[in-house]
Coordinates of C-alpha atoms and ligand atoms in Angstrom, one line a residue:
M1 CA -35.4 25.5 19.8
N2 CA -32.2 26.8 18.9
R3 CA -29.7 24.6 21.1
T4 CA -26.1 25.2 21.0
S5 CA -24.5 23.3 18.1
A6 CA -22.2 20.0 19.2
A7 CA -19.0 21.5 17.4
R8 CA -19.1 24.9 19.7
L9 CA -19.9 22.6 23.0
A10 CA -17.3 20.4 22.3
T11 CA -14.6 23.4 22.0
S12 CA -15.4 24.8 24.9
L13 CA -15.3 21.7 27.0
F14 CA -11.8 21.3 25.2
D15 CA -10.6 24.9 26.0
T16 CA -11.7 24.8 29.7
L17 CA -10.3 21.0 30.3
F18 CA -6.7 21.2 28.3
T19 CA -6.8 25.4 28.5
S20 CA -5.6 25.2 24.8
R21 CA -7.3 25.0 21.5
P22 CA -7.8 22.4 19.8
A23 CA -6.0 21.3 16.3
V24 CA -9.1 19.8 14.9
L25 CA -12.8 19.8 14.9
T26 CA -14.8 16.9 13.6
S27 CA -18.8 16.4 13.6
A28 CA -21.2 13.4 12.3
P29 CA -24.9 13.1 12.8
G30 CA -27.1 10.4 14.8
R31 CA -29.8 9.0 12.2
V32 CA -33.6 7.8 12.0
N33 CA -34.0 5.0 10.1
L34 CA -37.4 6.2 8.0
I35 CA -37.7 2.3 7.4
G36 CA -35.4 -0.9 7.1
E37 CA -35.6 -2.6 10.4
H38 CA -32.9 -5.4 11.3
T39 CA -32.4 -6.0 7.3
D40 CA -28.9 -4.5 7.4
Y41 CA -27.1 -7.4 8.9
N42 CA -29.7 -9.9 6.6
G43 CA -28.5 -8.5 3.0
G44 CA -31.5 -6.4 2.9
P45 CA -31.9 -2.7 1.9
V46 CA -32.7 0.4 4.3
L47 CA -33.9 3.9 3.8
P48 CA -32.2 6.1 6.9
V49 CA -31.7 10.0 7.3
A50 CA -28.9 11.7 8.7
L51 CA -30.3 13.8 11.3
E52 CA -29.5 17.7 12.2
R53 CA -28.7 16.4 16.1
R54 CA -24.7 15.8 15.7
T55 CA -21.0 14.5 17.7
A56 CA -18.7 16.9 17.9
V57 CA -14.9 16.0 18.7
A58 CA -12.1 18.8 19.6
A59 CA -8.6 16.9 19.6
S60 CA -5.2 18.3 19.5
H61 CA -2.1 16.1 19.2
A62 CA -0.2 14.5 22.3
D63 CA 1.7 11.5 23.7
D64 CA -0.7 10.1 25.7
W65 CA -4.4 9.9 25.6
I66 CA -6.4 11.8 27.8
V67 CA -10.6 12.4 26.5
A68 CA -13.2 13.6 28.0
S69 CA -16.6 14.2 27.1
D70 CA -19.6 16.6 28.4
M71 CA -21.8 13.9 29.4
D72 CA -20.0 13.3 32.5
R73 CA -17.0 15.8 32.3
K74 CA -14.6 13.5 33.7
V75 CA -11.1 14.0 32.7
L76 CA -9.8 10.6 31.8
A77 CA -6.3 8.6 30.7
L78 CA -6.6 5.5 28.2
D79 CA -4.6 2.8 27.3
I80 CA -5.5 1.7 24.3
D81 CA -4.1 -1.2 24.6
A82 CA -5.5 -2.2 28.1
P83 CA -8.7 -4.1 28.1
L84 CA -11.9 -2.5 27.4
R85 CA -14.1 -0.8 30.4
K86 CA -17.5 -0.9 29.4
T87 CA -18.3 2.6 28.8
W88 CA -18.4 5.0 26.2
T89 CA -14.5 5.1 25.5
D90 CA -14.2 1.1 24.4
Y91 CA -15.8 3.1 21.1
L92 CA -13.1 5.6 21.0
V93 CA -10.7 3.1 21.9
G94 CA -11.8 0.3 18.9
V95 CA -11.8 3.3 16.5
V96 CA -7.9 3.9 17.3
R97 CA -7.4 0.2 16.9
E98 CA -9.2 0.2 13.2
L99 CA -6.9 3.4 12.7
R100 CA -3.8 1.6 13.1
P101 CA -3.5 -0.8 10.3
L102 CA -4.6 1.8 8.1
R103 CA -1.7 4.3 9.7
A104 CA -4.3 6.5 10.2
A105 CA -3.9 6.5 13.9
P106 CA -1.7 9.0 16.1
P107 CA 0.0 8.5 18.7
G108 CA -1.8 10.1 21.4
A109 CA -4.6 12.8 21.3
H110 CA -6.2 14.9 23.7
V111 CA -10.0 14.5 22.7
A112 CA -13.3 16.6 24.4
V113 CA -16.7 15.5 22.7
A114 CA -19.9 16.4 23.0
T115 CA -23.5 15.9 21.9
T116 CA -26.9 16.6 20.8
V117 CA -28.1 12.8 19.6
P118 CA -30.0 11.8 22.2
I119 CA -28.1 8.6 24.4
G120 CA -29.8 4.9 23.9
A121 CA -32.6 6.7 21.9
G122 CA -32.3 4.3 18.9
L123 CA -30.7 7.8 16.9
S124 CA -26.8 6.0 16.8
S125 CA -25.4 8.3 18.7
S126 CA -22.7 5.1 19.0
A127 CA -22.2 5.3 15.1
A128 CA -22.1 9.3 15.7
L129 CA -19.3 9.2 18.1
T130 CA -17.1 6.6 16.3
V131 CA -17.7 8.4 12.9
A132 CA -16.6 11.9 13.8
T133 CA -13.8 10.3 16.0
A134 CA -12.6 8.3 12.9
K135 CA -12.3 11.5 10.7
A136 CA -11.3 13.8 14.4
L137 CA -8.1 11.2 14.6
S138 CA -7.6 10.1 11.0
L139 CA -7.0 13.9 10.3
L140 CA -4.6 14.4 13.4
A141 CA -2.3 12.0 11.7
G142 CA -2.4 14.0 8.5
R143 CA -4.7 11.3 6.7
R144 CA -7.7 11.8 4.3
L145 CA -10.2 9.1 4.7
T146 CA -13.0 8.3 2.3
P147 CA -16.7 8.5 4.2
A148 CA -16.5 4.5 2.8
Q149 CA -13.2 4.1 5.0
L150 CA -14.4 6.6 8.1
A151 CA -18.0 4.3 8.3
D152 CA -16.0 0.8 7.8
V153 CA -13.4 1.8 10.5
A154 CA -16.4 3.1 12.6
Y155 CA -18.4 0.1 12.0
R156 CA -15.7 -2.3 12.8
A157 CA -15.1 -0.8 16.2
E158 CA -18.5 -1.3 17.1
H159 CA -19.1 -4.5 15.7
D160 CA -15.5 -6.7 16.2
R161 CA -14.3 -4.4 19.2
V162 CA -17.3 -3.6 21.5
G163 CA -19.4 -6.3 20.6
V164 CA -22.9 -4.9 19.1
R165 CA -23.6 -7.2 16.4
C166 CA -25.1 -4.8 14.3
G167 CA -25.3 -4.2 11.2
R168 CA -23.5 -1.1 8.7
M169 CA -26.6 1.2 8.2
D170 CA -25.9 3.7 11.2
Q171 CA -21.9 4.4 10.5
T172 CA -22.6 4.0 6.4
V173 CA -25.4 7.2 6.7
S174 CA -23.5 9.3 9.8
A175 CA -21.0 8.9 6.9
H176 CA -22.4 9.7 3.6
G177 CA -25.8 11.5 4.4
E178 CA -26.2 14.4 2.6
R179 CA -28.7 18.0 3.6
G180 CA -32.5 16.8 1.9
T181 CA -31.6 13.1 1.1
A182 CA -32.5 9.9 2.7
L183 CA -29.9 7.1 1.7
L184 CA -31.3 4.0 0.3
F185 CA -28.6 1.5 1.3
E186 CA -28.8 -2.0 -0.4
T187 CA -26.5 -3.7 2.2
A188 CA -25.9 -7.0 0.2
T189 CA -24.5 -5.0 -2.7
G190 CA -23.3 -1.6 -0.7
A191 CA -25.4 0.3 -3.2
L192 CA -25.8 3.9 -2.3
R193 CA -28.5 5.7 -3.4
R194 CA -30.1 9.4 -2.6
V195 CA -33.9 10.1 -2.6
P196 CA -34.8 13.6 -1.8
F197 CA -36.2 13.9 1.3
P198 CA -36.5 17.6 1.8
G199 CA -39.3 18.1 3.9
R200 CA -38.6 17.5 7.9
L201 CA -39.2 14.6 10.3
W202 CA -40.6 14.4 13.9
V203 CA -39.1 12.4 16.1
V204 CA -41.3 10.9 19.8
E205 CA -38.9 9.9 22.2
T206 CA -40.4 7.2 24.1
G207 CA -38.6 7.9 26.9
V208 CA -37.4 3.9 27.3
S209 CA -33.8 3.4 27.2
H210 CA -31.9 0.9 24.9
Q211 CA -29.0 -1.2 26.0
L212 CA -27.7 -2.5 22.7
T213 CA -24.3 -4.8 23.9
G214 CA -27.1 -6.0 26.3
G215 CA -27.8 -8.6 24.5
A216 CA -32.0 -8.3 22.2
L217 CA -30.3 -7.3 18.8
N218 CA -27.4 -10.0 19.3
D219 CA -30.4 -12.7 20.3
R220 CA -32.0 -11.6 17.5
R221 CA -29.0 -11.5 14.9
R222 CA -28.6 -15.3 16.3
E223 CA -32.2 -16.1 16.1
C224 CA -31.6 -14.8 11.8
E225 CA -29.0 -16.8 11.5
E226 CA -30.6 -20.3 12.3
A227 CA -33.9 -19.1 9.6
L228 CA -31.4 -18.5 7.2
D229 CA -29.3 -22.6 8.1
R230 CA -32.7 -23.7 7.8
C231 CA -34.2 -22.0 4.6
R232 CA -30.8 -23.1 2.9
E233 CA -32.0 -26.7 3.0
W234 CA -34.5 -26.2 0.7
R235 CA -32.9 -22.8 -1.3
P236 CA -29.4 -23.8 -0.9
G237 CA -27.9 -21.0 -2.9
I238 CA -29.1 -18.5 -0.7
T239 CA -26.8 -16.5 1.8
H240 CA -28.8 -13.7 3.0
L241 CA -32.3 -14.1 4.4
A242 CA -33.2 -11.0 2.7
Q243 CA -32.7 -13.2 -1.1
L244 CA -36.1 -14.3 -0.2
L245 CA -39.2 -13.0 -1.7
P246 CA -42.7 -12.5 -0.3
A247 CA -43.4 -15.5 -2.8
D248 CA -41.7 -17.8 -0.8
L249 CA -43.1 -17.0 2.3
P250 CA -46.2 -19.8 2.5
E251 CA -43.3 -22.8 1.9
L252 CA -41.2 -20.8 4.4
E253 CA -43.9 -20.9 7.2
R254 CA -44.9 -24.7 6.7
R255 CA -40.8 -25.6 7.3
L256 CA -39.9 -23.0 9.8
P257 CA -40.6 -23.2 13.6
S258 CA -42.0 -20.2 15.9
P259 CA -40.2 -17.9 16.3
L260 CA -37.8 -18.2 13.7
R261 CA -40.9 -18.2 11.2
L262 CA -42.1 -15.0 12.9
R263 CA -38.1 -13.3 12.7
A264 CA -37.6 -14.5 8.7
R265 CA -41.0 -13.0 7.4
H266 CA -40.1 -9.4 8.8
V267 CA -36.8 -9.7 6.8
I268 CA -38.5 -10.8 4.0
T269 CA -41.7 -8.7 4.2
E270 CA -39.2 -5.8 6.1
T271 CA -37.2 -5.6 2.6
A272 CA -40.1 -5.6 0.2
R273 CA -41.3 -2.5 1.9
T274 CA -38.5 -0.3 1.6
R275 CA -37.9 -0.5 -1.7
A276 CA -41.6 0.5 -2.2
A277 CA -40.6 3.0 0.1
A278 CA -37.8 4.5 -1.8
A279 CA -39.5 4.3 -4.8
A280 CA -43.1 6.4 -3.0
L281 CA -40.4 8.9 -1.3
A282 CA -38.9 9.7 -5.2
A283 CA -42.5 9.8 -6.3
G284 CA -43.3 12.7 -3.9
D285 CA -46.1 10.1 -2.5
L286 CA -45.8 10.3 1.3
A287 CA -49.0 8.8 2.0
R288 CA -47.8 5.4 0.9
L289 CA -44.7 6.3 2.4
G290 CA -46.7 6.9 5.7
R291 CA -48.8 3.4 5.1
L292 CA -45.6 1.4 4.7
L293 CA -43.9 3.2 7.6
V294 CA -47.3 1.9 9.6
E295 CA -47.0 -1.4 8.2
G296 CA -43.5 -1.8 8.8
H297 CA -44.3 -1.1 12.4
E298 CA -46.8 -3.8 12.5
S299 CA -44.3 -5.8 11.8
L300 CA -41.8 -5.8 14.2
R301 CA -44.6 -5.3 17.1
T302 CA -46.0 -9.1 16.0
D303 CA -43.0 -10.5 13.7
Y304 CA -39.7 -9.3 14.8
E305 CA -41.5 -8.7 18.8
S306 CA -39.0 -5.6 19.0
T307 CA -41.9 -2.9 19.4
I308 CA -42.4 -1.6 23.2
P309 CA -46.4 0.0 24.4
E310 CA -44.9 3.3 24.5
A311 CA -44.2 3.1 20.5
D312 CA -47.4 1.4 19.8
R313 CA -49.4 4.0 21.5
I314 CA -47.5 6.8 19.8
V315 CA -47.9 5.1 16.1
A316 CA -51.6 4.6 16.8
S317 CA -52.0 8.2 18.4
A318 CA -50.3 9.3 14.6
V319 CA -52.1 7.5 12.4
E320 CA -55.3 8.5 14.6
H321 CA -54.8 12.3 13.9
G322 CA -53.7 12.1 10.7
A323 CA -49.8 11.9 10.5
Y324 CA -48.9 10.1 6.8
G325 CA -47.5 7.3 9.5
A326 CA -45.3 6.2 12.4
R327 CA -42.9 3.7 13.0
L328 CA -40.5 2.7 15.9
T329 CA -36.7 3.5 14.5
G330 CA -33.4 1.8 15.5
A331 CA -33.2 -1.3 16.9
G332 CA -35.9 -1.5 19.2
W333 CA -36.9 -2.3 22.9
G334 CA -36.9 1.3 23.5
G335 CA -35.9 3.9 21.9
A336 CA -37.6 6.4 19.1
V337 CA -40.7 7.0 17.0
V338 CA -39.8 8.6 13.3
L339 CA -43.5 10.5 12.7
L340 CA -44.2 11.8 9.0
A341 CA -46.7 14.2 9.2
P342 CA -48.4 16.8 6.8
A343 CA -46.8 20.8 7.1
E344 CA -50.6 21.9 7.9
R345 CA -51.3 19.6 10.8
E346 CA -47.5 18.9 12.3
A347 CA -48.9 21.4 15.5
R348 CA -52.2 19.7 16.0
I349 CA -50.5 15.7 16.0
V350 CA -47.4 16.7 18.1
A351 CA -50.2 18.4 20.6
E352 CA -52.8 14.9 20.0
V353 CA -49.8 12.1 20.2
T354 CA -48.3 14.3 23.4
R355 CA -51.7 14.1 25.7
D356 CA -52.1 10.6 24.1
F357 CA -48.8 9.6 25.5
A358 CA -49.4 11.6 29.4
E359 CA -52.9 10.3 29.9
R360 CA -51.5 6.4 29.4
F361 CA -48.0 6.9 30.8
G362 CA -48.5 9.8 33.2
R363 CA -45.3 11.7 31.6
A364 CA -44.9 13.7 28.3
P365 CA -42.4 12.5 25.5
E366 CA -39.8 14.4 24.3
I367 CA -40.9 15.3 20.6
W368 CA -38.4 17.4 18.0
S369 CA -37.9 17.6 14.2
S370 CA -34.8 17.5 11.7
R371 CA -34.8 17.8 8.3
A372 CA -31.9 15.4 6.6
A373 CA -29.0 16.8 7.2
S374 CA -25.0 15.8 6.1
G375 CA -22.9 13.0 7.0
V376 CA -19.7 13.2 8.8
R377 CA -17.9 16.8 8.5
R378 CA -14.7 19.1 9.3
E379 CA -15.8 22.1 11.4
A380 CA -14.1 24.9 11.7
I381 CA -12.9 25.9 15.1
P382 CA -15.6 28.5 16.3
V383 CA -13.3 31.0 17.9
Ligands
GLA401 C1 -29.1 -0.8 15.6 C2 -28.1 -1.5 14.6 C3 -28.0 -1.2 12.9 C4 -29.4 -1.9 12.5 C5 -30.9 -1.6 13.6 C6 -32.0 -2.1 13.2 O1 -29.5 0.4 15.1 O2 -27.0 -0.8 14.9 O3 -27.1 -2.0 12.1 O4 -29.4 -3.4 12.4 O5 -30.7 -2.1 15.0 O6 -32.3 -2.0 12.1

C-alpha cells in the first residue's frame, strides 16, 4: 500500500493548526524485534530491525509549549513542570526534561506529531515518538545530538519519567537503525553490530492492544531481578541473568522456585538463540533463523508466559503453511507477530494465516510487510 509519509502528515497538521511552516521536521522509525525478547533488561543481546513505518515531529520556535498529534488533532497547551497527565504528551514532556541538563531543550515550541506506526501493537510507537521528538527539539535548540545521545534521552524519558521499566532496545534501534540491516545490540556492553537484512519481513497484528505502563512488563522485570538475586547465592559474581549459560540450567532449575525458574530459563535460552540467530542471518541461512524464531516463541509461551492465543495461532499457522518462522515480537500480552517467509510462498502464507485467524477469532488481522529502514533523521520540509 502506498501510504502518505508521517513527515508529510506532520507537516500538513502543523500548517493547519499553527497557520505557519515548521522550522524543523524529523522522523524516527518503529521497530520489530526479530529475536531477543525480554533480554535487554537482563544484559542479553537483541536483534531488532527499524521499520518503514515512522513517527514524524514538526516543530517551530515559541515561548510557550503547544502540541498536537494526528491521533486526536486536539491542540494542547503544556506545562513542562506540571505533573504528568497519563497521556501521549508525557513522552514529550519526559524528553524535554531530559534535554534540559544537556542544554538541548528550547524554551518552548509549537509541535505537531503524526505517525504511521500502529499504537499499542508492540512496534515501539513510543520510542519512535521520543527519539523523533528528541531530535526535533534539540535541533530547535541549536544542538546536534549523536544517535547515542538521542537514544539515551529517549530511554530516560520513557523509563525514568513515564515509568515504563523498559530496556534500551527500542530507542537504540530507532536511533541507530540503518537501511537493509538488523542491529545486533549487546545490551551489557552497548556493542552494536549491523547484520545485513536485505529481504522483507511481515508483521501480523493480533489486534489485541497492550498497555505497557499498566504493569505486566514491570512485573516480569521484578521477577527477573528476584531470580538474579537468588542466582547470586550460588554464582556471586554475576550482574545479569544473561551471563548464565545453558549449561547452568540444571542447577538453576534445582535451586529456583517457579515461576522464577521459568523466567530465568527463558532469558538464558533466548540469549543463546539470539546470538545463533544473528549468525544464521549473517550466513543467509533463513531456514535456521526461522526455526530459532519459532523456538523463541515457544519459550515466550511456556516460560515467560507473555504470549496470547491470537499470536500462538498465527505462529502455528505460519509454520504449517511454509513460513521460515514467526514469533510474537515486543513486550507481549498483545501486539504483533513477526513472520519471515520465502518470497515465492509469501502470498499463499499471508492468505492462509488470514483465513486461519478469521476462522478462529471471527475477524481478519492486519498484515503488512516492511524492509529494514533507517533510524532517526532530519527530513526536508515538504512544500
Ligand atoms: C518492550 C520494551 C523493550 C523490551 C521488550 C521486550 O518493548 O520497551 O525494552 O524489554 O519490551 O523484549
